[in-house]
PDB file of C-alpha atoms in Angstrom:
ATOM      1  CA  MET A 100     182.043  88.597  44.844  1.00 38.00           C
ATOM      2  CA  ARG A 101     180.153  90.445  47.601  1.00 36.00           C
ATOM      3  CA  ALA A 102     179.824  93.557  45.444  1.00 40.00           C
ATOM      4  CA  LYS A 103     178.372  91.535  42.599  1.00 40.00           C
ATOM      5  CA  THR A 104     175.831  89.916  44.940  1.00 42.00           C
ATOM      6  CA  ALA A 105     174.845  93.313  46.366  1.00 42.00           C
ATOM      7  CA  ILE A 106     174.274  94.743  42.890  1.00 37.00           C
ATOM      8  CA  THR A 107     172.205  91.714  41.924  1.00 58.00           C
ATOM      9  CA  ASN A 108     170.037  92.053  45.026  1.00 62.00           C
ATOM     10  CA  LEU A 109     169.544  95.777  44.361  1.00 61.00           C
ATOM     11  CA  ASP A 110     168.545  95.079  40.762  1.00 65.00           C
ATOM     12  CA  ALA A 111     166.056  92.468  41.941  1.00 68.00           C
ATOM     13  CA  ALA A 112     164.570  94.872  44.510  1.00 75.00           C
ATOM     14  CA  ASN A 113     164.194  97.666  41.943  1.00 80.00           C
ATOM     15  CA  GLY A 114     162.765  95.231  39.411  1.00 80.00           C
ATOM     16  CA  ALA A 115     160.220  93.974  41.944  1.00 82.00           C
ATOM     17  CA  ILE A 116     159.063  97.517  42.780  1.00 87.00           C
ATOM     18  CA  ILE A 117     158.659  98.430  39.107  1.00 88.00           C
ATOM     19  CA  LEU A 118     156.842  95.147  38.449  1.00 87.00           C
ATOM     20  CA  VAL A 119     154.388  95.645  41.326  1.00 88.00           C
ATOM     21  CA  PHE A 120     153.582  99.176  40.150  1.00 91.00           C
ATOM     22  CA  GLY A 121     152.996  97.995  36.583  1.00 90.00           C
ATOM     23  CA  LEU A 122     150.722  95.192  37.780  1.00 89.00           C
ATOM     24  CA  PHE A 123     148.691  97.634  39.861  1.00 91.00           C
ATOM     25  CA  LEU A 124     148.083  99.702  36.728  1.00 92.00           C
ATOM     26  CA  PHE A 125     147.020  96.617  34.781  1.00 90.00           C
ATOM     27  CA  SER A 126     144.621  95.620  37.575  1.00 90.00           C
ATOM     28  CA  ILE A 127     142.864  98.967  37.059  1.00 92.00           C
ATOM     29  CA  GLN A 128     142.750  98.218  33.343  1.00 92.00           C
ATOM     30  CA  ASP A 129     141.070  94.872  34.121  1.00 89.00           C
ATOM     31  CA  ILE A 130     138.153  96.705  35.731  1.00 91.00           C
ATOM     32  CA  ILE A 131     137.566  98.752  32.590  1.00 94.00           C
ATOM     33  CA  ILE A 132     137.952  95.826  30.185  1.00 92.00           C
ATOM     34  CA  LYS A 133     135.619  93.592  32.207  1.00 89.00           C
ATOM     35  CA  TYR A 134     133.077  96.411  32.028  1.00 90.00           C
ATOM     36  CA  PHE A 135     133.649  96.674  28.260  1.00 92.00           C
ATOM     37  CA  SER A 136     133.251  92.899  27.762  1.00 89.00           C
ATOM     38  CA  SER A 137     129.469  93.134  27.497  1.00 86.00           C
ATOM     39  CA  HIS A 138     129.486  96.017  24.988  1.00 89.00           C
ATOM     40  CA  TYR A 139     132.536  95.905  22.722  1.00 93.00           C
ATOM     41  CA  SER A 140     134.816  93.446  20.938  1.00 94.00           C
ATOM     42  CA  VAL A 141     138.057  92.504  22.663  1.00 94.00           C
ATOM     43  CA  LEU A 142     139.831  93.107  19.337  1.00 95.00           C
ATOM     44  CA  GLN A 143     138.368  96.611  19.117  1.00 95.00           C
ATOM     45  CA  ILE A 144     139.574  97.342  22.663  1.00 95.00           C
ATOM     46  CA  VAL A 145     143.096  96.009  22.041  1.00 95.00           C
ATOM     47  CA  PHE A 146     143.363  97.845  18.701  1.00 96.00           C
ATOM     48  CA  THR A 147     142.092 101.172  20.056  1.00 95.00           C
ATOM     49  CA  ARG A 148     144.231 100.888  23.166  1.00 94.00           C
ATOM     50  CA  GLY A 149     147.259 100.189  20.986  1.00 94.00           C
ATOM     51  CA  LEU A 150     146.732 103.225  18.770  1.00 95.00           C
ATOM     52  CA  ILE A 151     146.410 105.454  21.823  1.00 95.00           C
ATOM     53  CA  ALA A 152     149.495 103.964  23.491  1.00 94.00           C
ATOM     54  CA  LEU A 153     151.569 104.282  20.304  1.00 94.00           C
ATOM     55  CA  GLY A 154     150.515 107.916  20.004  1.00 92.00           C
ATOM     56  CA  LEU A 155     151.599 108.547  23.589  1.00 91.00           C
ATOM     57  CA  PHE A 156     154.969 106.923  22.913  1.00 89.00           C
ATOM     58  CA  MET A 157     155.523 109.134  19.875  1.00 89.00           C
ATOM     59  CA  MET A 158     154.574 112.230  21.898  1.00 89.00           C
ATOM     60  CA  TYR A 159     157.041 111.162  24.599  1.00 84.00           C
ATOM     61  CA  PHE A 160     159.865 110.778  22.080  1.00 84.00           C
ATOM     62  CA  GLN A 161     158.973 114.110  20.481  1.00 83.00           C
ATOM     63  CA  PHE A 162     158.998 116.109  23.711  1.00 84.00           C
ATOM     64  CA  THR A 163     161.957 114.410  25.434  1.00 78.00           C
ATOM     65  CA  ARG A 164     164.130 114.154  22.309  1.00 73.00           C
ATOM     66  CA  GLU A 165     165.385 110.789  23.544  1.00 70.00           C
ATOM     67  CA  THR A 166     167.317 108.827  20.948  1.00 72.00           C
ATOM     68  CA  ILE A 167     166.074 105.297  21.570  1.00 75.00           C
ATOM     69  CA  ALA A 168     166.203 102.846  18.677  1.00 77.00           C
ATOM     70  CA  LEU A 169     162.697 101.538  18.065  1.00 81.00           C
ATOM     71  CA  LYS A 170     163.982  98.774  15.792  1.00 85.00           C
ATOM     72  CA  SER A 171     164.992  95.683  17.730  1.00 85.00           C
ATOM     73  CA  GLN A 172     168.417  94.125  17.336  1.00 87.00           C
ATOM     74  CA  ARG A 173     166.654  90.759  17.479  1.00 89.00           C
ATOM     75  CA  PRO A 174     163.568  91.316  15.297  1.00 90.00           C
ATOM     76  CA  LEU A 175     162.439  87.682  15.112  1.00 92.00           C
ATOM     77  CA  THR A 176     162.630  87.284  18.879  1.00 90.00           C
ATOM     78  CA  MET A 177     160.776  90.580  19.277  1.00 92.00           C
ATOM     79  CA  ILE A 178     158.002  89.440  16.934  1.00 94.00           C
ATOM     80  CA  ALA A 179     157.713  86.109  18.745  1.00 94.00           C
ATOM     81  CA  ARG A 180     157.499  87.922  22.090  1.00 92.00           C
ATOM     82  CA  GLY A 181     154.867  90.312  20.760  1.00 93.00           C
ATOM     83  CA  LEU A 182     152.671  87.522  19.383  1.00 95.00           C
ATOM     84  CA  LEU A 183     152.962  85.553  22.628  1.00 94.00           C
ATOM     85  CA  GLY A 184     152.010  88.673  24.550  1.00 92.00           C
ATOM     86  CA  PHE A 185     149.042  89.333  22.266  1.00 95.00           C
ATOM     87  CA  CYS A 186     147.848  85.760  22.765  1.00 95.00           C
ATOM     88  CA  SER A 187     148.361  86.022  26.528  1.00 93.00           C
ATOM     89  CA  TYR A 188     146.505  89.270  27.107  1.00 92.00           C
ATOM     90  CA  THR A 189     143.695  88.447  24.664  1.00 95.00           C
ATOM     91  CA  THR A 190     142.956  85.024  26.154  1.00 95.00           C
ATOM     92  CA  TYR A 191     143.178  86.560  29.634  1.00 92.00           C
ATOM     93  CA  TYR A 192     140.519  89.143  28.718  1.00 93.00           C
ATOM     94  CA  LEU A 193     138.354  86.400  27.185  1.00 94.00           C
ATOM     95  CA  ALA A 194     138.532  84.468  30.467  1.00 92.00           C
ATOM     96  CA  VAL A 195     137.689  87.603  32.466  1.00 90.00           C
ATOM     97  CA  ALA A 196     134.487  88.003  30.414  1.00 89.00           C
ATOM     98  CA  ALA A 197     133.174  84.634  31.665  1.00 88.00           C
ATOM     99  CA  MET A 198     134.631  84.118  35.161  1.00 85.00           C
ATOM    100  CA  PRO A 199     135.056  86.037  38.414  1.00 83.00           C
ATOM    101  CA  LEU A 200     138.143  88.243  38.246  1.00 82.00           C
ATOM    102  CA  ALA A 201     139.846  86.668  41.285  1.00 79.00           C
ATOM    103  CA  GLU A 202     139.560  83.144  39.864  1.00 79.00           C
ATOM    104  CA  VAL A 203     140.923  84.138  36.451  1.00 85.00           C
ATOM    105  CA  VAL A 204     143.873  85.943  38.041  1.00 81.00           C
ATOM    106  CA  SER A 205     144.502  82.985  40.359  1.00 78.00           C
ATOM    107  CA  ILE A 206     144.755  80.571  37.430  1.00 82.00           C
ATOM    108  CA  THR A 207     146.836  83.000  35.393  1.00 82.00           C
ATOM    109  CA  PHE A 208     149.052  83.407  38.456  1.00 74.00           C
ATOM    110  CA  THR A 209     150.557  80.016  37.664  1.00 76.00           C
ATOM    111  CA  MET A 210     152.746  82.143  35.388  1.00 75.00           C
ATOM    112  CA  PRO A 211     155.496  82.571  38.047  1.00 70.00           C
ATOM    113  CA  LEU A 212     155.585  78.790  38.408  1.00 73.00           C
ATOM    114  CA  PHE A 213     156.051  78.398  34.647  1.00 77.00           C
ATOM    115  CA  VAL A 214     158.661  81.170  34.668  1.00 73.00           C
ATOM    116  CA  THR A 215     160.610  79.427  37.415  1.00 72.00           C
ATOM    117  CA  ALA A 216     160.575  76.164  35.461  1.00 75.00           C
ATOM    118  CA  MET A 217     161.505  77.882  32.181  1.00 74.00           C
ATOM    119  CA  SER A 218     164.247  79.866  33.920  1.00 70.00           C
ATOM    120  CA  ALA A 219     165.927  76.594  34.774  1.00 71.00           C
ATOM    121  CA  LEU A 220     165.299  74.819  31.475  1.00 71.00           C
ATOM    122  CA  ILE A 221     165.851  77.715  29.045  1.00 68.00           C
ATOM    123  CA  LEU A 222     167.790  80.506  30.793  1.00 62.00           C
ATOM    124  CA  ARG A 223     169.893  78.021  32.799  1.00 67.00           C
ATOM    125  CA  GLU A 224     169.233  79.993  35.985  1.00 66.00           C
ATOM    126  CA  LYS A 225     169.874  78.033  39.177  1.00 68.00           C
ATOM    127  CA  VAL A 226     166.644  76.475  40.465  1.00 66.00           C
ATOM    128  CA  GLY A 227     167.239  73.908  43.227  1.00 72.00           C
ATOM    129  CA  ILE A 228     165.104  71.082  44.528  1.00 79.00           C
ATOM    130  CA  ARG A 229     163.349  73.341  47.062  1.00 78.00           C
ATOM    131  CA  ARG A 230     162.110  75.725  44.383  1.00 75.00           C
ATOM    132  CA  TRP A 231     161.055  72.815  42.172  1.00 77.00           C
ATOM    133  CA  SER A 232     159.090  71.471  45.156  1.00 81.00           C
ATOM    134  CA  ALA A 233     157.459  74.866  45.625  1.00 78.00           C
ATOM    135  CA  VAL A 234     156.435  74.823  41.959  1.00 77.00           C
ATOM    136  CA  ALA A 235     154.727  71.457  42.480  1.00 79.00           C
ATOM    137  CA  VAL A 236     152.927  72.746  45.578  1.00 83.00           C
ATOM    138  CA  GLY A 237     151.813  75.824  43.637  1.00 79.00           C
ATOM    139  CA  PHE A 238     150.136  73.673  40.987  1.00 77.00           C
ATOM    140  CA  LEU A 239     148.406  71.798  43.800  1.00 81.00           C
ATOM    141  CA  GLY A 240     146.922  75.142  44.807  1.00 80.00           C
ATOM    142  CA  VAL A 241     145.578  75.552  41.268  1.00 75.00           C
ATOM    143  CA  LEU A 242     143.903  72.135  41.448  1.00 75.00           C
ATOM    144  CA  ILE A 243     142.186  73.216  44.663  1.00 78.00           C
ATOM    145  CA  ILE A 244     140.938  76.414  42.994  1.00 74.00           C
ATOM    146  CA  LEU A 245     139.606  74.325  40.106  1.00 69.00           C
ATOM    147  CA  SER A 246     137.892  71.766  42.348  1.00 66.00           C
ATOM    148  CA  PRO A 247     134.604  70.708  40.723  1.00 56.00           C
ATOM    149  CA  LYS A 248     131.652  73.001  41.397  1.00 57.00           C
ATOM    150  CA  GLY A 249     128.422  74.005  39.733  1.00 48.00           C
ATOM    151  CA  ASP A 250     129.678  77.075  37.859  1.00 59.00           C
ATOM    152  CA  PHE A 251     132.839  75.496  36.460  1.00 62.00           C
ATOM    153  CA  ASN A 252     133.578  77.038  33.046  1.00 78.00           C
ATOM    154  CA  PRO A 253     136.045  74.820  31.152  1.00 83.00           C
ATOM    155  CA  LEU A 254     136.530  77.115  28.141  1.00 89.00           C
ATOM    156  CA  ALA A 255     137.274  80.155  30.302  1.00 89.00           C
ATOM    157  CA  VAL A 256     139.662  78.063  32.433  1.00 88.00           C
ATOM    158  CA  LEU A 257     141.436  76.938  29.244  1.00 91.00           C
ATOM    159  CA  PHE A 258     141.800  80.572  28.160  1.00 93.00           C
ATOM    160  CA  ALA A 259     143.265  81.461  31.579  1.00 91.00           C
ATOM    161  CA  PHE A 260     145.848  78.656  31.366  1.00 89.00           C
ATOM    162  CA  ILE A 261     146.806  79.658  27.818  1.00 93.00           C
ATOM    163  CA  ALA A 262     147.267  83.198  29.123  1.00 93.00           C
ATOM    164  CA  ALA A 263     149.564  81.937  31.882  1.00 89.00           C
ATOM    165  CA  ILE A 264     151.762  79.792  29.613  1.00 89.00           C
ATOM    166  CA  THR A 265     152.121  82.400  26.872  1.00 93.00           C
ATOM    167  CA  TYR A 266     152.790  85.143  29.434  1.00 86.00           C
ATOM    168  CA  ALA A 267     155.548  83.023  30.984  1.00 85.00           C
ATOM    169  CA  SER A 268     157.057  82.418  27.543  1.00 88.00           C
ATOM    170  CA  GLN A 269     156.900  86.133  26.788  1.00 87.00           C
ATOM    171  CA  THR A 270     158.675  86.850  30.078  1.00 80.00           C
ATOM    172  CA  ILE A 271     161.512  84.491  29.216  1.00 81.00           C
ATOM    173  CA  LEU A 272     161.965  86.154  25.825  1.00 85.00           C
ATOM    174  CA  THR A 273     162.079  89.532  27.586  1.00 81.00           C
ATOM    175  CA  ARG A 274     165.223  88.372  29.387  1.00 74.00           C
ATOM    176  CA  PHE A 275     166.806  87.470  26.037  1.00 77.00           C
ATOM    177  CA  LEU A 276     165.902  90.853  24.565  1.00 83.00           C
ATOM    178  CA  GLY A 277     167.010  92.747  27.667  1.00 73.00           C
ATOM    179  CA  ASP A 278     170.670  92.187  26.790  1.00 75.00           C
ATOM    180  CA  HIS A 279     170.216  93.872  23.403  1.00 79.00           C
ATOM    181  CA  ASP A 280     167.244  96.266  23.424  1.00 84.00           C
ATOM    182  CA  HIS A 281     166.109  99.163  25.604  1.00 84.00           C
ATOM    183  CA  PRO A 282     162.966  98.453  27.707  1.00 83.00           C
ATOM    184  CA  MET A 283     161.214 101.289  25.868  1.00 86.00           C
ATOM    185  CA  THR A 284     161.991  99.544  22.565  1.00 88.00           C
ATOM    186  CA  ILE A 285     160.506  96.304  23.880  1.00 87.00           C
ATOM    187  CA  ALA A 286     157.354  98.010  25.175  1.00 87.00           C
ATOM    188  CA  PHE A 287     156.827 100.000  21.957  1.00 90.00           C
ATOM    189  CA  ASN A 288     157.208  96.965  19.721  1.00 92.00           C
ATOM    190  CA  ALA A 289     154.916  94.878  21.930  1.00 91.00           C
ATOM    191  CA  ILE A 290     152.103  97.415  21.604  1.00 93.00           C
ATOM    192  CA  LEU A 291     152.778  97.782  17.861  1.00 95.00           C
ATOM    193  CA  ILE A 292     152.464  94.016  17.353  1.00 95.00           C
ATOM    194  CA  PHE A 293     149.321  93.888  19.533  1.00 95.00           C
ATOM    195  CA  THR A 294     147.748  96.602  17.383  1.00 96.00           C
ATOM    196  CA  ILE A 295     148.668  94.966  14.076  1.00 96.00           C
ATOM    197  CA  ALA A 296     147.530  91.503  15.210  1.00 96.00           C
ATOM    198  CA  SER A 297     144.175  92.752  16.529  1.00 95.00           C
ATOM    199  CA  GLY A 298     143.655  94.741  13.328  1.00 95.00           C
ATOM    200  CA  ILE A 299     144.340  91.732  11.083  1.00 96.00           C
ATOM    201  CA  LEU A 300     142.030  89.458  13.093  1.00 95.00           C
ATOM    202  CA  SER A 301     139.310  92.096  12.986  1.00 94.00           C
ATOM    203  CA  LEU A 302     139.579  92.343   9.184  1.00 94.00           C
ATOM    204  CA  LEU A 303     139.306  88.549   8.937  1.00 93.00           C
ATOM    205  CA  LEU A 304     136.144  88.667  11.057  1.00 91.00           C
ATOM    206  CA  PHE A 305     134.653  91.575   9.084  1.00 88.00           C
ATOM    207  CA  SER A 306     135.318  89.807   5.774  1.00 86.00           C
ATOM    208  CA  GLY A 307     133.728  86.578   6.978  1.00 81.00           C
ATOM    209  CA  PHE A 308     136.975  84.646   6.493  1.00 84.00           C
ATOM    210  CA  ILE A 309     136.644  83.499  10.098  1.00 82.00           C
ATOM    211  CA  ALA A 310     133.345  83.360  11.958  1.00 79.00           C
ATOM    212  CA  VAL A 311     132.533  83.035  15.650  1.00 80.00           C
ATOM    213  CA  SER A 312     128.931  82.246  16.545  1.00 77.00           C
ATOM    214  CA  SER A 313     128.274  81.329  20.168  1.00 80.00           C
ATOM    215  CA  ASP A 314     126.461  82.607  23.227  1.00 82.00           C
ATOM    216  CA  HIS A 315     129.469  81.846  25.432  1.00 88.00           C
ATOM    217  CA  PRO A 316     130.556  85.161  27.025  1.00 90.00           C
ATOM    218  CA  SER A 317     134.206  84.672  26.006  1.00 91.00           C
ATOM    219  CA  LEU A 318     133.421  83.913  22.372  1.00 91.00           C
ATOM    220  CA  GLU A 319     130.853  86.719  22.197  1.00 92.00           C
ATOM    221  CA  PHE A 320     133.531  89.083  23.465  1.00 92.00           C
ATOM    222  CA  PHE A 321     135.846  87.922  20.666  1.00 92.00           C
ATOM    223  CA  GLY A 322     133.399  87.825  17.754  1.00 90.00           C
ATOM    224  CA  ARG A 323     131.275  90.912  18.512  1.00 90.00           C
ATOM    225  CA  ALA A 324     131.106  93.608  15.830  1.00 89.00           C
ATOM    226  CA  TRP A 325     132.857  96.911  16.462  1.00 93.00           C
ATOM    227  CA  GLN A 326     130.734  99.734  17.849  1.00 91.00           C
ATOM    228  CA  PRO A 327     131.390 103.472  18.204  1.00 93.00           C
ATOM    229  CA  PRO A 328     132.157 104.210  21.876  1.00 92.00           C
ATOM    230  CA  THR A 329     130.136 106.634  23.945  1.00 91.00           C
ATOM    231  CA  ASP A 330     131.853 109.756  25.266  1.00 91.00           C
ATOM    232  CA  ILE A 331     132.497 108.138  28.670  1.00 93.00           C
ATOM    233  CA  ASP A 332     133.716 104.900  27.115  1.00 94.00           C
ATOM    234  CA  PHE A 333     136.069 106.802  24.805  1.00 93.00           C
ATOM    235  CA  ILE A 334     137.607 108.481  27.857  1.00 95.00           C
ATOM    236  CA  LEU A 335     138.009 105.061  29.461  1.00 95.00           C
ATOM    237  CA  MET A 336     139.737 103.826  26.291  1.00 94.00           C
ATOM    238  CA  LEU A 337     142.134 106.761  26.573  1.00 95.00           C
ATOM    239  CA  VAL A 338     142.819 105.672  30.157  1.00 95.00           C
ATOM    240  CA  ILE A 339     143.625 102.077  29.208  1.00 95.00           C
ATOM    241  CA  GLY A 340     145.841 103.365  26.393  1.00 94.00           C
ATOM    242  CA  LEU A 341     147.817 105.373  28.957  1.00 94.00           C
ATOM    243  CA  ILE A 342     147.943 102.361  31.282  1.00 94.00           C
ATOM    244  CA  ALA A 343     149.210 100.168  28.429  1.00 91.00           C
ATOM    245  CA  ALA A 344     152.017 102.606  27.571  1.00 91.00           C
ATOM    246  CA  ILE A 345     153.223 102.889  31.172  1.00 92.00           C
ATOM    247  CA  GLY A 346     152.439  99.321  32.221  1.00 90.00           C
ATOM    248  CA  PHE A 347     154.205  97.582  29.346  1.00 87.00           C
ATOM    249  CA  TYR A 348     157.271  99.733  29.927  1.00 88.00           C
ATOM    250  CA  CYS A 349     157.266  98.802  33.627  1.00 89.00           C
ATOM    251  CA  LEU A 350     157.043  95.078  32.887  1.00 83.00           C
ATOM    252  CA  SER A 351     159.760  95.274  30.229  1.00 83.00           C
ATOM    253  CA  ARG A 352     162.031  97.295  32.510  1.00 84.00           C
ATOM    254  CA  ALA A 353     161.482  94.934  35.455  1.00 84.00           C
ATOM    255  CA  TYR A 354     162.273  91.729  33.578  1.00 76.00           C
ATOM    256  CA  CYS A 355     165.169  93.271  31.667  1.00 76.00           C
ATOM    257  CA  SER A 356     166.945  94.379  34.840  1.00 71.00           C
ATOM    258  CA  SER A 357     166.411  91.326  37.062  1.00 72.00           C
ATOM    259  CA  GLU A 358     166.500  87.559  36.990  1.00 70.00           C
ATOM    260  CA  ALA A 359     163.083  86.310  35.894  1.00 67.00           C
ATOM    261  CA  SER A 360     162.871  83.741  38.701  1.00 64.00           C
ATOM    262  CA  ALA A 361     163.776  86.388  41.301  1.00 71.00           C
ATOM    263  CA  ILE A 362     160.939  88.843  40.618  1.00 75.00           C
ATOM    264  CA  ALA A 363     158.224  86.687  39.004  1.00 69.00           C
ATOM    265  CA  PRO A 364     156.809  85.651  42.425  1.00 70.00           C
ATOM    266  CA  PHE A 365     155.866  89.294  43.024  1.00 79.00           C
ATOM    267  CA  GLU A 366     153.192  88.814  40.390  1.00 75.00           C
ATOM    268  CA  PHE A 367     151.102  87.507  43.318  1.00 75.00           C
ATOM    269  CA  THR A 368     150.224  91.103  44.194  1.00 80.00           C
ATOM    270  CA  TYR A 369     147.935  90.957  41.158  1.00 81.00           C
ATOM    271  CA  ILE A 370     145.733  88.479  43.021  1.00 79.00           C
ATOM    272  CA  VAL A 371     145.290  90.907  45.909  1.00 81.00           C
ATOM    273  CA  TRP A 372     144.002  93.639  43.606  1.00 85.00           C
ATOM    274  CA  ALA A 373     141.783  91.170  41.729  1.00 82.00           C
ATOM    275  CA  VAL A 374     140.090  90.067  44.956  1.00 82.00           C
ATOM    276  CA  VAL A 375     139.643  93.654  46.186  1.00 85.00           C
ATOM    277  CA  PHE A 376     138.375  95.072  42.885  1.00 86.00           C
ATOM    278  CA  GLY A 377     136.199  92.029  42.152  1.00 82.00           C
ATOM    279  CA  TYR A 378     134.414  92.568  45.455  1.00 83.00           C
ATOM    280  CA  LEU A 379     134.142  96.368  45.153  1.00 85.00           C
ATOM    281  CA  PHE A 380     132.836  96.468  41.577  1.00 86.00           C
ATOM    282  CA  TRP A 381     130.996  93.161  41.054  1.00 81.00           C
ATOM    283  CA  ASN A 382     130.416  91.882  44.598  1.00 83.00           C
ATOM    284  CA  GLU A 383     132.482  88.781  43.756  1.00 77.00           C
ATOM    285  CA  VAL A 384     133.419  86.951  46.949  1.00 77.00           C
ATOM    286  CA  PRO A 385     135.911  84.062  46.518  1.00 76.00           C
ATOM    287  CA  GLY A 386     134.722  80.757  47.956  1.00 76.00           C
ATOM    288  CA  PRO A 387     136.637  78.733  50.586  1.00 81.00           C
ATOM    289  CA  THR A 388     138.384  76.531  48.011  1.00 78.00           C
ATOM    290  CA  THR A 389     139.442  79.554  45.963  1.00 77.00           C
ATOM    291  CA  ILE A 390     140.844  81.266  49.062  1.00 82.00           C
ATOM    292  CA  ALA A 391     142.678  78.084  50.091  1.00 84.00           C
ATOM    293  CA  GLY A 392     144.127  77.652  46.606  1.00 81.00           C
ATOM    294  CA  ILE A 393     145.206  81.300  46.467  1.00 79.00           C
ATOM    295  CA  ALA A 394     146.912  80.952  49.860  1.00 83.00           C
ATOM    296  CA  ILE A 395     148.870  77.929  48.635  1.00 84.00           C
ATOM    297  CA  LEU A 396     149.796  79.680  45.377  1.00 77.00           C
ATOM    298  CA  VAL A 397     151.009  82.820  47.132  1.00 77.00           C
ATOM    299  CA  SER A 398     152.908  80.828  49.777  1.00 82.00           C
ATOM    300  CA  SER A 399     154.692  78.708  47.173  1.00 79.00           C
ATOM    301  CA  SER A 400     155.650  81.789  45.155  1.00 72.00           C
ATOM    302  CA  LEU A 401     156.943  83.601  48.230  1.00 75.00           C
ATOM    303  CA  TYR A 402     159.000  80.537  49.101  1.00 78.00           C
ATOM    304  CA  ILE A 403     160.456  80.440  45.592  1.00 70.00           C
ATOM    305  CA  TRP A 404     161.443  84.104  45.999  1.00 68.00           C
ATOM    306  CA  TYR A 405     162.929  83.439  49.467  1.00 70.00           C
TER     307      TYR A 405
END
């Protein structure tokens, strides 16, 4: 029994380290995509990033000669996970286009709270009354962050919450797939589905089948026509393609090797990078209520982990 506990704790520690590294990479990606949000379409960014990441995966398989099955043993679950992930990341980017980075990340950070709840209800992981209480306190922190103020942006907030819920659902499905598929298989298929979904939506926009006409920053980011990137921007797209390939593998590996409720609280490190990068690149300084809400969110998540 002791040996089993020790192995579980080691898996959780390794999973947390891999998760934190992957989130750091994605926080760098956020800087680039927020910069792109005033020039390009979010669908163009996701599609281009996906093509680059898929190319890098194929190069990796070619040079390493690894024999990893790219076809999932649970294809329907894999497709569902990929579509949830596409919805999560796309709505997150749409929120980032209209709100300060730290606030968007803080709202999206409710994901560990949703994961903890879903771990109990779906994965049947043990979540006692103290962790349920911490979940409730965490949502109180979100209410403080969203306290009424002059620049409140309801549509962007809605996008951030959709991102959190779909990301939590994707995380739960990762645990189901982890018993059957290699993390590299999960990451590859996620990027493949992202690329296909963004391509299909772009074709629907180009054909006029769906139309988005609004001056809201989030909707402009979604409905904007594709544009050829400048030399510098193309290099930045190569960078986010590399980040996607490595980052998605890290997240898949982390949640495949550990209990979701054990490592999800480490997602709070994302908030730290969002605050730092938001200040360095856009001079975004979180207000007192945002800081208080973040403190409550982080504290509740750390307590859940403890």
